[in-house]
PDB file of C-alpha atoms and ligand atoms in Angstrom:
ATOM      1  CA  MET A   1     -26.817  16.082   1.077  1.00  0.00           C
ATOM      2  CA  LEU A   2     -24.450  16.770   4.198  1.00  0.00           C
ATOM      3  CA  HIS A   3     -25.582  19.449   6.574  1.00  0.00           C
ATOM      4  CA  VAL A   4     -23.168  20.633   9.348  1.00  0.00           C
ATOM      5  CA  GLU A   5     -24.289  22.982  12.033  1.00  0.00           C
ATOM      6  CA  ASN A   6     -22.522  25.014  14.858  1.00  0.00           C
ATOM      7  CA  LEU A   7     -20.123  22.152  15.120  1.00  0.00           C
ATOM      8  CA  THR A   8     -17.635  22.488  17.838  1.00  0.00           C
ATOM      9  CA  LEU A   9     -14.598  19.995  18.509  1.00  0.00           C
ATOM     10  CA  LYS A  10     -11.894  19.780  21.110  1.00  0.00           C
ATOM     11  CA  TYR A  11      -8.737  18.157  21.825  1.00  0.00           C
ATOM     12  CA  GLY A  12      -8.726  17.640  25.715  1.00  0.00           C
ATOM     13  CA  GLN A  13      -9.102  21.307  26.640  1.00  0.00           C
ATOM     14  CA  SER A  14      -8.241  22.728  23.754  1.00  0.00           C
ATOM     15  CA  GLN A  15     -11.181  23.708  21.398  1.00  0.00           C
ATOM     16  CA  ILE A  16     -10.362  23.689  17.826  1.00  0.00           C
ATOM     17  CA  LEU A  17     -13.550  24.234  15.949  1.00  0.00           C
ATOM     18  CA  HIS A  18     -15.891  26.620  16.992  1.00  0.00           C
ATOM     19  CA  SER A  19     -19.472  26.576  15.673  1.00  0.00           C
ATOM     20  CA  VAL A  20     -18.512  25.446  12.029  1.00  0.00           C
ATOM     21  CA  ASN A  21     -21.232  25.426   9.498  1.00  0.00           C
ATOM     22  CA  LEU A  22     -21.223  23.320   6.102  1.00  0.00           C
ATOM     23  CA  ASN A  23     -23.548  22.477   3.203  1.00  0.00           C
ATOM     24  CA  ALA A  24     -22.470  20.023   0.715  1.00  0.00           C
ATOM     25  CA  ALA A  25     -25.144  19.606  -1.960  1.00  0.00           C
ATOM     26  CA  VAL A  26     -25.446  16.480  -4.525  1.00  0.00           C
ATOM     27  CA  GLY A  27     -23.604  16.934  -7.727  1.00  0.00           C
ATOM     28  CA  GLU A  28     -21.203  19.622  -6.449  1.00  0.00           C
ATOM     29  CA  VAL A  29     -17.558  19.429  -4.987  1.00  0.00           C
ATOM     30  CA  THR A  30     -17.505  21.347  -1.714  1.00  0.00           C
ATOM     31  CA  THR A  31     -13.942  22.200  -0.683  1.00  0.00           C
ATOM     32  CA  ILE A  32     -12.719  23.328   2.821  1.00  0.00           C
ATOM     33  CA  MET A  33      -9.815  25.745   2.786  1.00  0.00           C
ATOM     34  CA  GLY A  34      -7.549  27.174   5.475  1.00  0.00           C
ATOM     35  CA  THR A  35      -3.957  27.326   6.664  1.00  0.00           C
ATOM     36  CA  ASN A  36      -2.130  24.562   8.300  1.00  0.00           C
ATOM     37  CA  GLY A  37      -3.459  23.695  11.757  1.00  0.00           C
ATOM     38  CA  VAL A  38      -6.728  25.564  11.142  1.00  0.00           C
ATOM     39  CA  GLY A  39      -8.809  22.431  11.589  1.00  0.00           C
ATOM     40  CA  LYS A  40      -9.890  21.112   8.239  1.00  0.00           C
ATOM     41  CA  THR A  41      -8.626  17.412   9.130  1.00  0.00           C
ATOM     42  CA  SER A  42     -10.496  17.631  12.459  1.00  0.00           C
ATOM     43  CA  LEU A  43     -13.724  18.706  10.925  1.00  0.00           C
ATOM     44  CA  LEU A  44     -13.474  15.761   8.485  1.00  0.00           C
ATOM     45  CA  LYS A  45     -12.660  13.395  11.122  1.00  0.00           C
ATOM     46  CA  ALA A  46     -15.677  14.467  13.092  1.00  0.00           C
ATOM     47  CA  ILE A  47     -17.711  13.881  10.038  1.00  0.00           C
ATOM     48  CA  GLY A  48     -16.569  10.466   9.301  1.00  0.00           C
ATOM     49  CA  GLY A  49     -16.883   9.658  12.929  1.00  0.00           C
ATOM     50  CA  ARG A  50     -13.033   9.478  13.546  1.00  0.00           C
ATOM     51  CA  HIS A  51     -12.965  12.059  16.399  1.00  0.00           C
ATOM     52  CA  PRO A  52     -15.877  12.886  18.610  1.00  0.00           C
ATOM     53  CA  TYR A  53     -17.476  16.343  18.570  1.00  0.00           C
ATOM     54  CA  ALA A  54     -18.362  18.387  21.284  1.00  0.00           C
ATOM     55  CA  GLY A  55     -21.597  20.189  20.103  1.00  0.00           C
ATOM     56  CA  GLY A  56     -23.653  20.980  17.051  1.00  0.00           C
ATOM     57  CA  THR A  57     -25.570  18.765  14.588  1.00  0.00           C
ATOM     58  CA  MET A  58     -24.865  16.739  11.372  1.00  0.00           C
ATOM     59  CA  THR A  59     -27.464  15.286   9.138  1.00  0.00           C
ATOM     60  CA  LEU A  60     -26.981  13.400   5.884  1.00  0.00           C
ATOM     61  CA  ASP A  61     -29.947  13.280   3.505  1.00  0.00           C
ATOM     62  CA  GLY A  62     -32.102  14.658   6.357  1.00  0.00           C
ATOM     63  CA  ALA A  63     -31.235  11.932   8.772  1.00  0.00           C
ATOM     64  CA  ASP A  64     -29.662  12.716  12.072  1.00  0.00           C
ATOM     65  CA  LEU A  65     -25.805  11.639  12.094  1.00  0.00           C
ATOM     66  CA  MET A  66     -25.596  11.449  16.059  1.00  0.00           C
ATOM     67  CA  HIS A  67     -21.874  11.138  16.895  1.00  0.00           C
ATOM     68  CA  PRO A  68     -21.324   8.188  14.488  1.00  0.00           C
ATOM     69  CA  THR A  69     -18.671   5.470  14.931  1.00  0.00           C
ATOM     70  CA  PRO A  70     -16.455   5.229  11.798  1.00  0.00           C
ATOM     71  CA  PHE A  71     -18.385   2.030  10.938  1.00  0.00           C
ATOM     72  CA  ALA A  72     -21.790   3.909  11.160  1.00  0.00           C
ATOM     73  CA  ALA A  73     -20.572   6.798   9.244  1.00  0.00           C
ATOM     74  CA  ALA A  74     -19.259   4.552   6.568  1.00  0.00           C
ATOM     75  CA  ARG A  75     -22.255   2.587   6.586  1.00  0.00           C
ATOM     76  CA  ALA A  76     -24.355   5.803   5.957  1.00  0.00           C
ATOM     77  CA  GLY A  77     -22.387   6.656   3.138  1.00  0.00           C
ATOM     78  CA  ILE A  78     -19.625   8.645   4.132  1.00  0.00           C
ATOM     79  CA  ALA A  79     -15.884   7.751   2.977  1.00  0.00           C
ATOM     80  CA  TYR A  80     -13.099   9.167   4.449  1.00  0.00           C
ATOM     81  CA  VAL A  81      -9.605   9.206   2.876  1.00  0.00           C
ATOM     82  CA  PRO A  82      -7.067  10.067   5.471  1.00  0.00           C
ATOM     83  CA  GLN A  83      -4.506  12.741   4.622  1.00  0.00           C
ATOM     84  CA  GLY A  84      -1.673  10.532   5.514  1.00  0.00           C
ATOM     85  CA  ARG A  85      -3.340   7.741   3.245  1.00  0.00           C
ATOM     86  CA  GLU A  86      -2.911   5.136   5.930  1.00  0.00           C
ATOM     87  CA  ILE A  87      -3.026   2.125   3.485  1.00  0.00           C
ATOM     88  CA  PHE A  88      -1.714  -1.400   4.857  1.00  0.00           C
ATOM     89  CA  PRO A  89       1.877  -1.632   3.354  1.00  0.00           C
ATOM     90  CA  MET A  90       2.198  -5.290   3.666  1.00  0.00           C
ATOM     91  CA  MET A  91      -1.100  -6.203   2.244  1.00  0.00           C
ATOM     92  CA  SER A  92      -1.782  -6.304  -1.343  1.00  0.00           C
ATOM     93  CA  VAL A  93      -3.773  -3.727  -3.423  1.00  0.00           C
ATOM     94  CA  ARG A  94      -6.595  -6.149  -3.625  1.00  0.00           C
ATOM     95  CA  GLU A  95      -6.628  -6.875   0.006  1.00  0.00           C
ATOM     96  CA  ASN A  96      -6.344  -2.897   0.895  1.00  0.00           C
ATOM     97  CA  LEU A  97      -9.440  -2.515  -1.381  1.00  0.00           C
ATOM     98  CA  GLN A  98     -11.203  -5.380   0.200  1.00  0.00           C
ATOM     99  CA  THR A  99     -10.789  -3.546   3.657  1.00  0.00           C
ATOM    100  CA  GLY A 100     -13.428  -1.235   2.229  1.00  0.00           C
ATOM    101  CA  PHE A 101     -16.040  -4.084   2.321  1.00  0.00           C
ATOM    102  CA  ALA A 102     -16.135  -4.092   6.168  1.00  0.00           C
ATOM    103  CA  CYS A 103     -19.309  -1.654   6.316  1.00  0.00           C
ATOM    104  CA  LEU A 104     -21.066  -3.333   3.207  1.00  0.00           C
ATOM    105  CA  PRO A 105     -23.419  -6.284   3.151  1.00  0.00           C
ATOM    106  CA  LYS A 106     -21.842  -9.581   1.977  1.00  0.00           C
ATOM    107  CA  SER A 107     -23.503  -9.403  -1.410  1.00  0.00           C
ATOM    108  CA  ASP A 108     -21.519  -6.182  -2.044  1.00  0.00           C
ATOM    109  CA  HIS A 109     -18.204  -7.711  -1.501  1.00  0.00           C
ATOM    110  CA  THR A 110     -17.025  -7.338  -5.063  1.00  0.00           C
ATOM    111  CA  ILE A 111     -14.665  -4.471  -6.281  1.00  0.00           C
ATOM    112  CA  PRO A 112     -16.613  -2.486  -8.706  1.00  0.00           C
ATOM    113  CA  ASP A 113     -15.264  -2.131 -12.019  1.00  0.00           C
ATOM    114  CA  HIS A 114     -15.537   1.626 -12.068  1.00  0.00           C
ATOM    115  CA  ILE A 115     -12.608   1.581  -9.268  1.00  0.00           C
ATOM    116  CA  PHE A 116     -10.550   0.349 -12.060  1.00  0.00           C
ATOM    117  CA  ASP A 117     -11.867   2.776 -14.868  1.00  0.00           C
ATOM    118  CA  LEU A 118     -10.718   5.500 -12.472  1.00  0.00           C
ATOM    119  CA  PHE A 119      -7.450   4.115 -11.454  1.00  0.00           C
ATOM    120  CA  PRO A 120      -6.164   1.603 -14.177  1.00  0.00           C
ATOM    121  CA  VAL A 121      -2.732   1.289 -12.387  1.00  0.00           C
ATOM    122  CA  LEU A 122      -4.580  -0.433  -9.423  1.00  0.00           C
ATOM    123  CA  ASN A 123      -5.687  -3.151 -11.822  1.00  0.00           C
ATOM    124  CA  ASP A 124      -2.155  -3.639 -13.189  1.00  0.00           C
ATOM    125  CA  MET A 125      -0.873  -3.830  -9.710  1.00  0.00           C
ATOM    126  CA  ILE A 126      -3.573  -5.860  -7.868  1.00  0.00           C
ATOM    127  CA  GLU A 127      -1.252  -8.251  -6.518  1.00  0.00           C
ATOM    128  CA  ARG A 128       1.481  -5.790  -5.402  1.00  0.00           C
ATOM    129  CA  ARG A 129       1.998  -4.825  -1.666  1.00  0.00           C
ATOM    130  CA  GLY A 130       0.379  -1.402  -1.019  1.00  0.00           C
ATOM    131  CA  GLY A 131       3.803  -0.513   0.455  1.00  0.00           C
ATOM    132  CA  ASP A 132       5.573  -1.029  -2.869  1.00  0.00           C
ATOM    133  CA  LEU A 133       3.309   1.505  -4.663  1.00  0.00           C
ATOM    134  CA  SER A 134       4.518   5.253  -5.453  1.00  0.00           C
ATOM    135  CA  GLY A 135       3.179   7.950  -3.244  1.00  0.00           C
ATOM    136  CA  GLY A 136       0.634   8.981  -5.813  1.00  0.00           C
ATOM    137  CA  GLN A 137      -0.503   5.438  -6.486  1.00  0.00           C
ATOM    138  CA  GLN A 138      -0.919   4.978  -2.842  1.00  0.00           C
ATOM    139  CA  GLN A 139      -3.147   8.116  -2.742  1.00  0.00           C
ATOM    140  CA  GLN A 140      -5.123   6.589  -5.587  1.00  0.00           C
ATOM    141  CA  LEU A 141      -5.403   3.305  -3.651  1.00  0.00           C
ATOM    142  CA  ALA A 142      -6.774   5.194  -0.480  1.00  0.00           C
ATOM    143  CA  ILE A 143      -9.308   6.962  -2.608  1.00  0.00           C
ATOM    144  CA  ALA A 144     -10.450   3.667  -4.186  1.00  0.00           C
ATOM    145  CA  ARG A 145     -10.621   1.932  -0.777  1.00  0.00           C
TER     146      ARG A 145
HETATM  147  N1  LIG B   1      -4.652  14.431  18.087  1.00  0.00           N
HETATM  148  C1  LIG B   1      -4.523  15.844  18.400  1.00  0.00           C
HETATM  149  N2  LIG B   1      -4.490  15.951  19.739  1.00  0.00           N
HETATM  150  C2  LIG B   1      -4.360  17.579  19.942  1.00  0.00           C
HETATM  151  N3  LIG B   1      -4.298  18.466  19.112  1.00  0.00           N
HETATM  152  C3  LIG B   1      -4.468  18.159  17.823  1.00  0.00           C
HETATM  153  C4  LIG B   1      -4.674  16.489  17.635  1.00  0.00           C
HETATM  154  N4  LIG B   1      -4.828  16.788  16.149  1.00  0.00           N
HETATM  155  C5  LIG B   1      -4.684  17.907  15.607  1.00  0.00           C
HETATM  156  N5  LIG B   1      -4.668  18.854  16.674  1.00  0.00           N
HETATM  157  C6  LIG B   1      -4.447  20.271  16.722  1.00  0.00           C
HETATM  158  O1  LIG B   1      -5.621  20.573  16.169  1.00  0.00           O
HETATM  159  C7  LIG B   1      -5.417  21.753  15.341  1.00  0.00           C
HETATM  160  C8  LIG B   1      -6.131  21.558  14.114  1.00  0.00           C
HETATM  161  O2  LIG B   1      -5.201  20.375  13.301  1.00  0.00           O
HETATM  162  P1  LIG B   1      -6.018  19.773  11.884  1.00  0.00           P
HETATM  163  O3  LIG B   1      -5.226  18.621  11.772  1.00  0.00           O
HETATM  164  O4  LIG B   1      -7.308  19.613  11.878  1.00  0.00           O
HETATM  165  O5  LIG B   1      -5.669  21.108  11.072  1.00  0.00           O
HETATM  166  P2  LIG B   1      -5.566  20.958   9.319  1.00  0.00           P
HETATM  167  O6  LIG B   1      -6.392  22.128   8.876  1.00  0.00           O
HETATM  168  O7  LIG B   1      -5.979  19.573   8.838  1.00  0.00           O
HETATM  169  O8  LIG B   1      -4.094  21.278   8.956  1.00  0.00           O
HETATM  170  P3  LIG B   1      -2.998  20.987   7.477  1.00  0.00           P
HETATM  171  O9  LIG B   1      -3.412  21.915   6.745  1.00  0.00           O
HETATM  172  O10 LIG B   1      -1.605  21.132   8.407  1.00  0.00           O
HETATM  173  O11 LIG B   1      -3.402  19.586   7.401  1.00  0.00           O
HETATM  174  C9  LIG B   1      -3.889  22.052  15.175  1.00  0.00           C
HETATM  175  O12 LIG B   1      -3.770  23.140  16.073  1.00  0.00           O
HETATM  176  C10 LIG B   1      -3.443  20.762  15.697  1.00  0.00           C
HETATM  177  O13 LIG B   1      -2.191  20.948  16.219  1.00  0.00           O
HETATM  178 MG1  LIG B   2      -5.110  18.434   7.577  1.00  0.00          MG
END
């Protein structure tokens, strides 16, 4: 499904990723493991279009993902759940979920039921402000979004 080849990434002059290769197949969970600061988040940011990569290629279902913007990556079907959650604390749970609509056609601007099957607490707290959820509940909200 997702194929990454020889990916390199830099912050300014500092090269963080050196020719990273990754294959993620449909129906499997692919995990990246490594010590703190080794570059896991940087790799995911590159895949999600959150940080430009310096070299290499990425394909999704055989189609080139050439330096996507976050919008283009989301539109292609890549969801990015930030390590720090980054939900909007002053917006309700419902509004936070609705921010995920940005890359979808208007006809898909309905929160799907399976989100609430997975995370029933989000349904119970749908009008509560995101910032008033517990840490783990906010994590559920970030994944659901
Ligand atoms: N915006 C940035 N500017 C400069 N350097 C950065 C930036 N973000 C991360 N780095 C550096 O890049 C390296 C990789 O960071 P990254 O966040 O990808 O690591 P990580 O594997 O996700 O770590 P952790 O397990 O702590 O989450 C680290 O040395 C970090 O200090
Ligand atoms: Mg990280």
